[in-house]
PDB file of C-alpha atoms in Angstrom:
ATOM      1  CA  MET K 154       3.168 152.000  28.469  1.00  0.00           C
ATOM      2  CA  LYS K 155       2.367 149.589  25.638  1.00  0.00           C
ATOM      3  CA  LYS K 156       5.033 147.278  24.261  1.00  0.00           C
ATOM      4  CA  LYS K 157       5.743 148.056  20.599  1.00  0.00           C
ATOM      5  CA  GLU K 158       8.282 146.894  18.067  1.00  0.00           C
ATOM      6  CA  ASN K 159      11.515 148.883  17.901  1.00  0.00           C
ATOM      7  CA  ASN K 160      10.992 150.884  21.087  1.00  0.00           C
ATOM      8  CA  ILE K 161      14.412 152.136  22.082  1.00  0.00           C
ATOM      9  CA  LEU K 162      15.579 152.976  25.593  1.00  0.00           C
ATOM     10  CA  LEU K 163      18.647 155.178  25.958  1.00  0.00           C
ATOM     11  CA  ILE K 164      20.068 155.130  29.483  1.00  0.00           C
ATOM     12  CA  ASN K 165      22.255 158.085  30.424  1.00  0.00           C
ATOM     13  CA  CYS K 166      24.284 156.559  33.255  1.00  0.00           C
ATOM     14  CA  SER K 167      26.014 159.847  34.040  1.00  0.00           C
ATOM     15  CA  LEU K 168      25.104 161.793  37.141  1.00  0.00           C
ATOM     16  CA  ARG K 169      25.051 164.895  34.917  1.00  0.00           C
ATOM     17  CA  LYS K 170      22.117 165.568  32.597  1.00  0.00           C
ATOM     18  CA  ASP K 171      24.008 168.074  30.469  1.00  0.00           C
ATOM     19  CA  GLY K 172      27.313 166.318  29.812  1.00  0.00           C
ATOM     20  CA  ALA K 173      28.787 164.314  26.956  1.00  0.00           C
ATOM     21  CA  ASN K 174      26.552 161.261  27.510  1.00  0.00           C
ATOM     22  CA  SER K 175      23.421 163.379  27.300  1.00  0.00           C
ATOM     23  CA  TYR K 176      24.754 165.080  24.168  1.00  0.00           C
ATOM     24  CA  LEU K 177      25.372 161.707  22.495  1.00  0.00           C
ATOM     25  CA  ALA K 178      21.980 160.290  23.550  1.00  0.00           C
ATOM     26  CA  ASN K 179      20.212 163.374  22.192  1.00  0.00           C
ATOM     27  CA  TYR K 180      22.225 163.096  18.965  1.00  0.00           C
ATOM     28  CA  LEU K 181      21.072 159.490  18.553  1.00  0.00           C
ATOM     29  CA  LYS K 182      17.448 160.395  19.283  1.00  0.00           C
ATOM     30  CA  GLY K 183      17.586 163.271  16.786  1.00  0.00           C
ATOM     31  CA  SER K 184      19.143 161.065  14.110  1.00  0.00           C
ATOM     32  CA  PHE K 185      16.366 158.476  14.290  1.00  0.00           C
ATOM     33  CA  LYS K 186      13.268 160.666  14.671  1.00  0.00           C
ATOM     34  CA  LYS K 187      10.939 158.053  13.180  1.00  0.00           C
ATOM     35  CA  LYS K 188      11.805 155.597  15.954  1.00  0.00           C
ATOM     36  CA  ASN K 189      10.127 155.577  19.348  1.00  0.00           C
ATOM     37  CA  ILE K 190      13.092 156.592  21.514  1.00  0.00           C
ATOM     38  CA  THR K 191      13.005 157.318  25.240  1.00  0.00           C
ATOM     39  CA  ILE K 192      15.946 158.819  27.128  1.00  0.00           C
ATOM     40  CA  LYS K 193      16.130 158.067  30.834  1.00  0.00           C
ATOM     41  CA  HIS K 194      18.678 159.615  33.160  1.00  0.00           C
ATOM     42  CA  LEU K 195      19.805 157.189  35.833  1.00  0.00           C
ATOM     43  CA  ASN K 196      20.164 160.076  38.256  1.00  0.00           C
ATOM     44  CA  ASP K 197      16.387 160.708  38.088  1.00  0.00           C
ATOM     45  CA  PHE K 198      15.839 157.412  39.913  1.00  0.00           C
ATOM     46  CA  TYR K 199      16.459 156.689  43.578  1.00  0.00           C
ATOM     47  CA  PHE K 200      17.979 153.278  44.367  1.00  0.00           C
ATOM     48  CA  GLN K 201      19.067 151.898  47.687  1.00  0.00           C
ATOM     49  CA  ASP K 202      22.030 149.556  47.900  1.00  0.00           C
ATOM     50  CA  CYS K 203      21.272 145.845  47.981  1.00  0.00           C
ATOM     51  CA  ILE K 204      21.251 144.836  51.658  1.00  0.00           C
ATOM     52  CA  SER K 205      21.911 141.125  51.008  1.00  0.00           C
ATOM     53  CA  CYS K 206      18.822 140.094  52.970  1.00  0.00           C
ATOM     54  CA  TYR K 207      18.100 137.223  50.532  1.00  0.00           C
ATOM     55  CA  LYS K 208      14.351 137.798  50.893  1.00  0.00           C
ATOM     56  CA  CYS K 209      14.205 137.987  47.100  1.00  0.00           C
ATOM     57  CA  HIS K 210      15.135 134.292  46.996  1.00  0.00           C
ATOM     58  CA  GLN K 211      11.752 133.443  48.505  1.00  0.00           C
ATOM     59  CA  SER K 212       9.501 136.224  47.190  1.00  0.00           C
ATOM     60  CA  LYS K 213      11.179 136.701  43.781  1.00  0.00           C
ATOM     61  CA  ARG K 214      10.854 140.432  44.387  1.00  0.00           C
ATOM     62  CA  CYS K 215      13.155 142.942  46.061  1.00  0.00           C
ATOM     63  CA  VAL K 216      11.748 144.171  49.384  1.00  0.00           C
ATOM     64  CA  LEU K 217      13.363 147.604  49.144  1.00  0.00           C
ATOM     65  CA  GLU K 218      10.930 150.341  48.218  1.00  0.00           C
ATOM     66  CA  ASP K 219      12.462 152.825  45.818  1.00  0.00           C
ATOM     67  CA  ASP K 220      12.541 153.531  42.061  1.00  0.00           C
ATOM     68  CA  PHE K 221      14.195 150.244  41.066  1.00  0.00           C
ATOM     69  CA  TYR K 222      11.114 148.680  39.457  1.00  0.00           C
ATOM     70  CA  ASN K 223      10.176 151.988  37.807  1.00  0.00           C
ATOM     71  CA  LEU K 224      13.388 151.786  35.769  1.00  0.00           C
ATOM     72  CA  VAL K 225      13.018 148.033  35.218  1.00  0.00           C
ATOM     73  CA  ASN K 226       9.640 148.687  33.565  1.00  0.00           C
ATOM     74  CA  TYR K 227      11.355 150.826  30.944  1.00  0.00           C
ATOM     75  CA  PHE K 228      13.602 147.868  30.118  1.00  0.00           C
ATOM     76  CA  TYR K 229      10.561 145.617  29.865  1.00  0.00           C
ATOM     77  CA  TYR K 230       8.697 147.847  27.397  1.00  0.00           C
ATOM     78  CA  ASN K 231      11.633 148.482  25.069  1.00  0.00           C
ATOM     79  CA  GLU K 232      13.228 145.994  22.700  1.00  0.00           C
ATOM     80  CA  ILE K 233      16.465 147.943  22.306  1.00  0.00           C
ATOM     81  CA  VAL K 234      18.574 149.322  25.163  1.00  0.00           C
ATOM     82  CA  ILE K 235      21.636 151.537  24.687  1.00  0.00           C
ATOM     83  CA  PHE K 236      23.814 152.431  27.674  1.00  0.00           C
ATOM     84  CA  PHE K 237      25.729 155.733  27.647  1.00  0.00           C
ATOM     85  CA  CYS K 238      28.188 155.347  30.489  1.00  0.00           C
ATOM     86  CA  PRO K 239      30.921 157.659  31.775  1.00  0.00           C
ATOM     87  CA  VAL K 240      34.055 156.543  33.573  1.00  0.00           C
ATOM     88  CA  TYR K 241      34.352 157.853  37.134  1.00  0.00           C
ATOM     89  CA  ARG K 242      37.619 157.203  38.972  1.00  0.00           C
ATOM     90  CA  GLY K 243      38.513 154.221  36.810  1.00  0.00           C
ATOM     91  CA  GLY K 244      35.089 152.580  36.737  1.00  0.00           C
ATOM     92  CA  MET K 245      31.375 153.045  36.241  1.00  0.00           C
ATOM     93  CA  PRO K 246      29.327 155.462  38.357  1.00  0.00           C
ATOM     94  CA  GLY K 247      28.293 154.004  41.710  1.00  0.00           C
ATOM     95  CA  LYS K 248      24.618 154.502  40.921  1.00  0.00           C
ATOM     96  CA  LEU K 249      24.878 152.215  37.888  1.00  0.00           C
ATOM     97  CA  LYS K 250      26.694 149.580  39.955  1.00  0.00           C
ATOM     98  CA  THR K 251      23.928 149.818  42.576  1.00  0.00           C
ATOM     99  CA  PHE K 252      21.302 149.223  39.870  1.00  0.00           C
ATOM    100  CA  ILE K 253      23.254 146.265  38.480  1.00  0.00           C
ATOM    101  CA  ASP K 254      23.580 144.747  41.968  1.00  0.00           C
ATOM    102  CA  ARG K 255      19.840 145.069  42.490  1.00  0.00           C
ATOM    103  CA  THR K 256      19.054 143.218  39.238  1.00  0.00           C
ATOM    104  CA  SER K 257      20.029 139.947  40.914  1.00  0.00           C
ATOM    105  CA  VAL K 258      16.367 139.574  41.845  1.00  0.00           C
ATOM    106  CA  LEU K 259      15.446 139.731  38.152  1.00  0.00           C
ATOM    107  CA  TYR K 260      17.957 137.027  37.341  1.00  0.00           C
ATOM    108  CA  LEU K 261      16.350 134.818  40.012  1.00  0.00           C
ATOM    109  CA  GLU K 262      12.841 135.662  38.847  1.00  0.00           C
ATOM    110  CA  LYS K 263      13.242 135.259  35.101  1.00  0.00           C
ATOM    111  CA  LYS K 264      15.239 136.908  32.390  1.00  0.00           C
ATOM    112  CA  ILE K 265      12.834 139.682  31.419  1.00  0.00           C
ATOM    113  CA  PHE K 266      15.612 141.251  29.376  1.00  0.00           C
ATOM    114  CA  GLU K 267      16.140 138.123  27.280  1.00  0.00           C
ATOM    115  CA  ASN K 268      16.331 138.647  23.499  1.00  0.00           C
ATOM    116  CA  LYS K 269      16.480 142.389  23.834  1.00  0.00           C
ATOM    117  CA  VAL K 270      19.208 143.997  21.780  1.00  0.00           C
ATOM    118  CA  GLY K 271      21.725 146.337  23.364  1.00  0.00           C
ATOM    119  CA  GLY K 272      24.654 148.611  22.767  1.00  0.00           C
ATOM    120  CA  VAL K 273      27.289 150.317  24.893  1.00  0.00           C
ATOM    121  CA  ILE K 274      28.898 153.735  24.532  1.00  0.00           C
ATOM    122  CA  ILE K 275      31.613 154.551  27.095  1.00  0.00           C
ATOM    123  CA  THR K 276      32.861 158.110  27.633  1.00  0.00           C
ATOM    124  CA  GLY K 277      35.950 159.260  29.488  1.00  0.00           C
ATOM    125  CA  ARG K 278      39.393 160.759  29.262  1.00  0.00           C
ATOM    126  CA  GLU K 279      41.920 159.138  26.942  1.00  0.00           C
ATOM    127  CA  GLU K 280      44.316 157.872  29.574  1.00  0.00           C
ATOM    128  CA  GLY K 281      43.892 154.876  31.846  1.00  0.00           C
ATOM    129  CA  VAL K 282      42.132 151.552  31.690  1.00  0.00           C
ATOM    130  CA  GLY K 283      38.905 152.839  33.246  1.00  0.00           C
ATOM    131  CA  LYS K 284      37.010 152.585  29.966  1.00  0.00           C
ATOM    132  CA  LEU K 285      37.923 148.915  29.582  1.00  0.00           C
ATOM    133  CA  MET K 286      36.995 148.100  33.177  1.00  0.00           C
ATOM    134  CA  THR K 287      33.694 149.961  32.845  1.00  0.00           C
ATOM    135  CA  ALA K 288      32.917 148.238  29.547  1.00  0.00           C
ATOM    136  CA  SER K 289      33.833 144.835  30.985  1.00  0.00           C
ATOM    137  CA  THR K 290      31.459 145.193  33.947  1.00  0.00           C
ATOM    138  CA  LEU K 291      28.648 146.552  31.785  1.00  0.00           C
ATOM    139  CA  ILE K 292      29.090 143.842  29.139  1.00  0.00           C
ATOM    140  CA  ASN K 293      29.063 141.141  31.826  1.00  0.00           C
ATOM    141  CA  PHE K 294      25.782 142.555  33.159  1.00  0.00           C
ATOM    142  CA  ILE K 295      24.273 142.705  29.665  1.00  0.00           C
ATOM    143  CA  PHE K 296      25.166 139.095  28.879  1.00  0.00           C
ATOM    144  CA  SER K 297      24.035 137.812  32.291  1.00  0.00           C
ATOM    145  CA  MET K 298      20.597 139.356  31.761  1.00  0.00           C
ATOM    146  CA  GLY K 299      20.142 137.796  28.326  1.00  0.00           C
ATOM    147  CA  ILE K 300      20.518 141.012  26.328  1.00  0.00           C
ATOM    148  CA  ILE K 301      22.160 140.474  22.944  1.00  0.00           C
ATOM    149  CA  LEU K 302      25.085 142.891  22.734  1.00  0.00           C
ATOM    150  CA  ILE K 303      25.808 144.298  19.312  1.00  0.00           C
ATOM    151  CA  PRO K 304      29.410 145.309  18.647  1.00  0.00           C
ATOM    152  CA  PRO K 305      31.187 147.592  18.489  1.00  0.00           C
ATOM    153  CA  VAL K 306      31.390 148.961  21.988  1.00  0.00           C
ATOM    154  CA  ILE K 307      32.066 152.621  21.267  1.00  0.00           C
ATOM    155  CA  PHE K 308      34.751 154.374  23.304  1.00  0.00           C
ATOM    156  CA  VAL K 309      34.508 158.168  23.329  1.00  0.00           C
ATOM    157  CA  ASN K 310      37.372 160.444  24.369  1.00  0.00           C
ATOM    158  CA  ILE K 311      36.302 163.545  26.281  1.00  0.00           C
ATOM    159  CA  ILE K 312      38.542 166.615  26.165  1.00  0.00           C
ATOM    160  CA  ASP K 313      36.656 169.031  28.436  1.00  0.00           C
ATOM    161  CA  ASP K 314      33.366 168.275  30.215  1.00  0.00           C
ATOM    162  CA  ILE K 315      31.327 168.083  26.991  1.00  0.00           C
ATOM    163  CA  LYS K 316      33.918 168.532  24.221  1.00  0.00           C
ATOM    164  CA  ILE K 317      34.253 165.240  22.396  1.00  0.00           C
ATOM    165  CA  LYS K 318      37.344 164.304  20.418  1.00  0.00           C
ATOM    166  CA  ASN K 319      36.671 163.210  16.803  1.00  0.00           C
ATOM    167  CA  ILE K 320      32.931 163.837  17.140  1.00  0.00           C
ATOM    168  CA  ASP K 321      32.208 163.188  13.443  1.00  0.00           C
ATOM    169  CA  ASP K 322      33.804 159.725  13.675  1.00  0.00           C
ATOM    170  CA  ILE K 323      31.832 159.007  16.858  1.00  0.00           C
ATOM    171  CA  LYS K 324      28.568 159.977  15.144  1.00  0.00           C
ATOM    172  CA  LYS K 325      29.394 157.635  12.242  1.00  0.00           C
ATOM    173  CA  SER K 326      30.103 154.833  14.734  1.00  0.00           C
ATOM    174  CA  ILE K 327      26.779 155.443  16.504  1.00  0.00           C
ATOM    175  CA  ASN K 328      24.907 155.359  13.171  1.00  0.00           C
ATOM    176  CA  TYR K 329      26.700 152.128  12.204  1.00  0.00           C
ATOM    177  CA  LEU K 330      25.893 150.555  15.585  1.00  0.00           C
ATOM    178  CA  MET K 331      22.217 151.494  15.303  1.00  0.00           C
ATOM    179  CA  LYS K 332      21.897 150.062  11.785  1.00  0.00           C
ATOM    180  CA  LYS K 333      23.298 146.743  13.025  1.00  0.00           C
ATOM    181  CA  ILE K 334      20.962 146.822  16.026  1.00  0.00           C
ATOM    182  CA  PHE K 335      17.900 147.448  13.835  1.00  0.00           C
ATOM    183  CA  ILE K 336      18.820 144.561  11.526  1.00  0.00           C
ATOM    184  CA  LEU K 337      19.183 142.071  14.373  1.00  0.00           C
ATOM    185  CA  ASN K 338      16.147 143.344  16.265  1.00  0.00           C
ATOM    186  CA  ASN K 339      13.989 142.930  13.147  1.00  0.00           C
ATOM    187  CA  LYS K 340      15.246 139.349  12.691  1.00  0.00           C
ATOM    188  CA  ILE K 341      14.419 138.520  16.320  1.00  0.00           C
ATOM    189  CA  ASN K 342      10.931 140.028  16.171  1.00  0.00           C
ATOM    190  CA  ASN K 343       9.910 138.645  12.755  1.00  0.00           C
TER     191      ASN K 343
END
């Protein structure tokens, strides 16, 4: 995989490949066909929980053998990263939290995500504070890894499994977010 300007990584953090997050990621990819966009489903990767062995403090590499570095490579070779994240039981999916926990080794090593540009789209039911808690954790991760977060964080209300409330407004928000991301990414890379 060769590093190119304006490569875009869309991470579907849902455990479902055919839900609202996948629909929105595919919409974004279809709307920007001239861009080099890759969609990765978090559920296609196998991660073990961090075992707090602290061996990464010496070796600067996680000792667990799984798909962690396979996903990290996609971050490395893309300048733009957009997270599509559902809310499960008031927070982010456990698999995403496991990935975030494992990135501690990258923080120790070096900030390979630094100066990448990112965006966040959160999906869930209307009620509750789960969207805010999920966004807060994801934003904290993004900032800690040196990714430049472009506002707005988009909150999507799901009615039934894939039915999205105010879908036309959401699509406009996604287009607006991407235009802002492209502007900043071009300034960083030129």
